[in-house]
């Protein structure tokens, strides 16, 4: 049933060797960020080997791995879907920024976030912020692709309704009570943040 000396309740493995939890260590990488899905069924890890790994919480097995390494990016640019492909000049410029980003000790670490449904995974890449439906491994949306001078790196996602104060309501501002998901992003070497709604 789990407790201080055993695995948490619902976990279907007894030993780490029954899982894929050593994948990051086997790749000689360091975990940089961790996110847990709202339903607790999955967790995702961004690692220093430039891969985003999605795990099942119950089994500890890898569900998906998304490779953002230079080799993978070049392969996508050459043979991938048009959603990923950039003009050659733009791709070259972004790869130069990417090399600088990866070499900089001051760069904010990459992270990964789940949406409130727990079905979408969001993470920053060279081409923008990828929104992936991980059950089908489908790119649902690519945000910020047109922002060709930015390397987005750290994300936060707000989903829901903003709290309305008496001052806001009395200000005469148009108040819309509909939900408006907002993605907040940091960008490498920028002193501002970006919002996608």
Short mmCIF file of C-alpha atoms in Angstrom, two decimals:
data_model
loop_
_atom_site.label_atom_id
_atom_site.label_comp_id
_atom_site.label_asym_id
_atom_site.label_seq_id
_atom_site.Cartn_x
_atom_site.Cartn_y
_atom_site.Cartn_z
CA UNK A 1 0.00 0.00 0.00
CA UNK A 2 3.03 2.25 0.01
CA UNK A 3 4.40 4.38 2.74
CA UNK A 4 7.65 5.76 4.06
CA UNK A 5 9.56 2.53 3.38
CA UNK A 6 7.88 1.44 0.14
CA UNK A 7 6.74 2.75 -3.22
CA UNK A 8 3.73 5.08 -3.40
CA UNK A 9 0.28 3.58 -3.72
CA UNK A 10 -0.63 2.66 -7.30
CA UNK A 11 2.93 2.03 -8.44
CA UNK A 12 3.21 -1.31 -10.24
CA UNK A 13 6.93 -1.93 -9.83
CA UNK A 14 9.04 -2.86 -6.87
CA UNK A 15 12.54 -2.26 -8.21
CA UNK A 16 13.93 0.53 -10.39
CA UNK A 17 15.40 -2.11 -12.67
CA UNK A 18 11.85 -3.02 -13.73
CA UNK A 19 11.42 0.51 -15.12
CA UNK A 20 12.97 2.88 -17.65
CA UNK A 21 13.84 5.39 -14.94
CA UNK A 22 17.54 4.88 -15.62
CA UNK A 23 17.18 6.18 -19.21
CA UNK A 24 18.57 9.60 -18.33
CA UNK A 25 21.51 8.12 -16.41
CA UNK A 26 22.23 5.62 -19.21
CA UNK A 27 22.41 8.56 -21.64
CA UNK A 28 24.91 10.23 -19.26
CA UNK A 29 22.54 13.16 -19.00
CA UNK A 30 21.20 15.23 -16.12
CA UNK A 31 17.53 15.90 -15.50
CA UNK A 32 16.89 19.64 -15.86
CA UNK A 33 13.15 19.86 -15.31
CA UNK A 34 10.27 17.66 -14.22
CA UNK A 35 6.51 18.03 -14.64
CA UNK A 36 3.67 15.79 -13.45
CA UNK A 37 0.39 15.56 -15.35
CA UNK A 38 -2.67 16.89 -13.48
CA UNK A 39 -4.16 13.38 -13.25
CA UNK A 40 -0.90 11.95 -11.89
CA UNK A 41 -0.75 9.32 -14.63
CA UNK A 42 2.41 10.65 -16.32
CA UNK A 43 5.49 12.69 -15.67
CA UNK A 44 7.89 14.27 -18.13
CA UNK A 45 11.59 14.99 -17.79
CA UNK A 46 13.73 17.44 -19.78
CA UNK A 47 17.34 16.35 -19.71
CA UNK A 48 20.75 17.68 -20.68
CA UNK A 49 20.89 15.25 -23.64
CA UNK A 50 18.20 17.46 -25.23
CA UNK A 51 15.44 14.89 -24.98
CA UNK A 52 12.02 15.18 -23.42
CA UNK A 53 10.98 11.84 -21.94
CA UNK A 54 7.41 11.00 -20.99
CA UNK A 55 6.98 8.26 -18.37
CA UNK A 56 4.02 6.38 -16.98
CA UNK A 57 3.91 7.04 -13.24
CA UNK A 58 2.51 3.59 -12.42
CA UNK A 59 4.97 1.50 -14.42
CA UNK A 60 7.98 3.80 -14.67
CA UNK A 61 8.15 2.90 -18.36
CA UNK A 62 8.91 5.40 -21.11
CA UNK A 63 5.81 6.30 -23.12
CA UNK A 64 7.45 8.72 -25.56
CA UNK A 65 10.80 10.38 -26.18
CA UNK A 66 11.07 13.63 -28.12
CA UNK A 67 14.56 14.29 -29.41
CA UNK A 68 15.60 17.95 -29.75
CA UNK A 69 19.30 17.25 -30.43
CA UNK A 70 21.10 18.99 -33.30
CA UNK A 71 21.14 15.76 -35.32
CA UNK A 72 17.41 15.33 -34.92
CA UNK A 73 16.74 18.97 -35.80
CA UNK A 74 18.85 18.73 -38.96
CA UNK A 75 16.99 15.54 -39.97
CA UNK A 76 13.62 17.26 -39.44
CA UNK A 77 14.80 20.25 -41.47
CA UNK A 78 15.88 17.98 -44.31
CA UNK A 79 13.15 15.33 -44.40
CA UNK A 80 10.53 16.36 -41.87
CA UNK A 81 7.04 17.75 -42.02
CA UNK A 82 6.56 21.28 -43.39
CA UNK A 83 5.36 22.37 -39.93
CA UNK A 84 8.97 22.03 -38.72
CA UNK A 85 10.82 23.15 -41.83
CA UNK A 86 12.28 26.65 -41.99
CA UNK A 87 13.99 28.61 -44.73
CA UNK A 88 17.68 27.65 -44.91
CA UNK A 89 18.92 31.07 -43.76
CA UNK A 90 16.46 31.15 -40.84
CA UNK A 91 17.36 27.60 -39.81
CA UNK A 92 21.08 28.45 -39.86
CA UNK A 93 20.53 31.53 -37.71
CA UNK A 94 18.39 29.60 -35.23
CA UNK A 95 20.98 26.82 -34.99
CA UNK A 96 23.69 29.41 -34.23
CA UNK A 97 21.51 30.82 -31.43
CA UNK A 98 20.83 27.25 -30.28
CA UNK A 99 24.55 26.49 -29.97
CA UNK A 100 25.03 29.67 -27.95
CA UNK A 101 22.01 28.84 -25.76
CA UNK A 102 23.26 25.33 -25.02
CA UNK A 103 26.77 26.58 -24.18
CA UNK A 104 25.62 29.39 -21.89
CA UNK A 105 25.68 28.71 -18.14
CA UNK A 106 23.31 31.68 -17.67
CA UNK A 107 20.59 30.36 -19.97
CA UNK A 108 17.33 29.48 -18.23
CA UNK A 109 16.90 25.70 -18.34
CA UNK A 110 14.35 24.17 -20.66
CA UNK A 111 11.23 22.79 -19.09
CA UNK A 112 8.08 20.95 -20.00
CA UNK A 113 4.48 21.56 -18.91
CA UNK A 114 1.22 19.64 -19.19
CA UNK A 115 -2.08 21.28 -20.03
CA UNK A 116 -4.96 20.98 -17.55
CA UNK A 117 -6.39 17.95 -19.39
CA UNK A 118 -3.13 16.07 -19.00
CA UNK A 119 -3.26 15.15 -22.69
CA UNK A 120 -0.99 17.83 -24.13
CA UNK A 121 2.71 18.32 -23.50
CA UNK A 122 4.31 21.71 -24.18
CA UNK A 123 8.03 22.35 -24.51
CA UNK A 124 10.31 24.86 -26.22
CA UNK A 125 12.41 23.93 -29.23
CA UNK A 126 14.47 25.63 -31.92
CA UNK A 127 11.39 26.13 -34.11
CA UNK A 128 9.15 27.47 -31.34
CA UNK A 129 6.99 26.02 -28.59
CA UNK A 130 5.67 22.58 -29.48
CA UNK A 131 2.24 21.49 -28.28
CA UNK A 132 2.09 17.71 -28.62
CA UNK A 133 -0.84 15.33 -28.06
CA UNK A 134 1.30 12.57 -26.62
CA UNK A 135 -1.20 9.70 -26.94
CA UNK A 136 -0.98 10.01 -30.73
CA UNK A 137 2.41 11.77 -30.72
CA UNK A 138 0.88 14.46 -32.94
CA UNK A 139 2.07 18.04 -33.14
CA UNK A 140 -1.15 19.93 -32.38
CA UNK A 141 0.27 23.42 -32.60
CA UNK A 142 3.59 25.18 -33.04
CA UNK A 143 3.67 28.54 -31.25
CA UNK A 144 6.21 31.26 -31.97
CA UNK A 145 7.58 29.83 -35.21
CA UNK A 146 7.36 33.28 -36.77
CA UNK A 147 9.37 34.77 -33.90
CA UNK A 148 12.57 33.89 -35.73
CA UNK A 149 14.88 35.92 -33.48
CA UNK A 150 13.72 34.25 -30.26
CA UNK A 151 14.83 31.04 -28.57
CA UNK A 152 12.06 30.28 -26.11
CA UNK A 153 13.34 28.33 -23.14
CA UNK A 154 11.16 28.32 -20.03
CA UNK A 155 7.38 27.97 -20.03
CA UNK A 156 4.47 28.47 -17.67
CA UNK A 157 0.86 27.77 -18.59
CA UNK A 158 -2.24 29.41 -17.13
CA UNK A 159 -5.59 27.81 -17.91
CA UNK A 160 -8.79 29.03 -16.39
CA UNK A 161 -10.41 32.32 -15.58
CA UNK A 162 -8.61 35.30 -14.14
CA UNK A 163 -9.92 36.50 -10.80
CA UNK A 164 -11.84 39.73 -11.18
CA UNK A 165 -11.34 42.47 -8.63
CA UNK A 166 -13.75 45.29 -7.83
CA UNK A 167 -11.22 47.78 -9.25
CA UNK A 168 -11.11 45.95 -12.60
CA UNK A 169 -14.87 45.65 -12.82
CA UNK A 170 -15.35 49.32 -11.90
CA UNK A 171 -12.66 50.54 -14.31
CA UNK A 172 -14.92 50.34 -17.33
CA UNK A 173 -12.62 47.78 -18.96
CA UNK A 174 -14.27 45.13 -21.07
CA UNK A 175 -14.53 42.03 -18.88
CA UNK A 176 -14.76 38.66 -20.58
CA UNK A 177 -15.41 35.75 -18.27
CA UNK A 178 -14.46 33.12 -20.84
CA UNK A 179 -11.42 30.95 -20.21
CA UNK A 180 -8.37 32.19 -22.06
CA UNK A 181 -5.37 29.85 -21.80
CA UNK A 182 -2.14 31.84 -21.72
CA UNK A 183 1.36 30.49 -22.25
CA UNK A 184 4.13 32.58 -20.70
CA UNK A 185 7.64 32.11 -22.12
CA UNK A 186 11.11 33.33 -21.37
CA UNK A 187 13.47 33.84 -24.27
CA UNK A 188 17.24 33.45 -24.31
CA UNK A 189 19.14 36.75 -23.83
CA UNK A 190 15.94 38.78 -23.56
CA UNK A 191 14.93 40.91 -20.60
CA UNK A 192 11.23 40.38 -21.27
CA UNK A 193 8.77 37.53 -21.47
CA UNK A 194 6.25 36.57 -24.11
CA UNK A 195 2.57 35.67 -23.88
CA UNK A 196 0.69 33.41 -26.27
CA UNK A 197 -3.10 33.28 -25.94
#
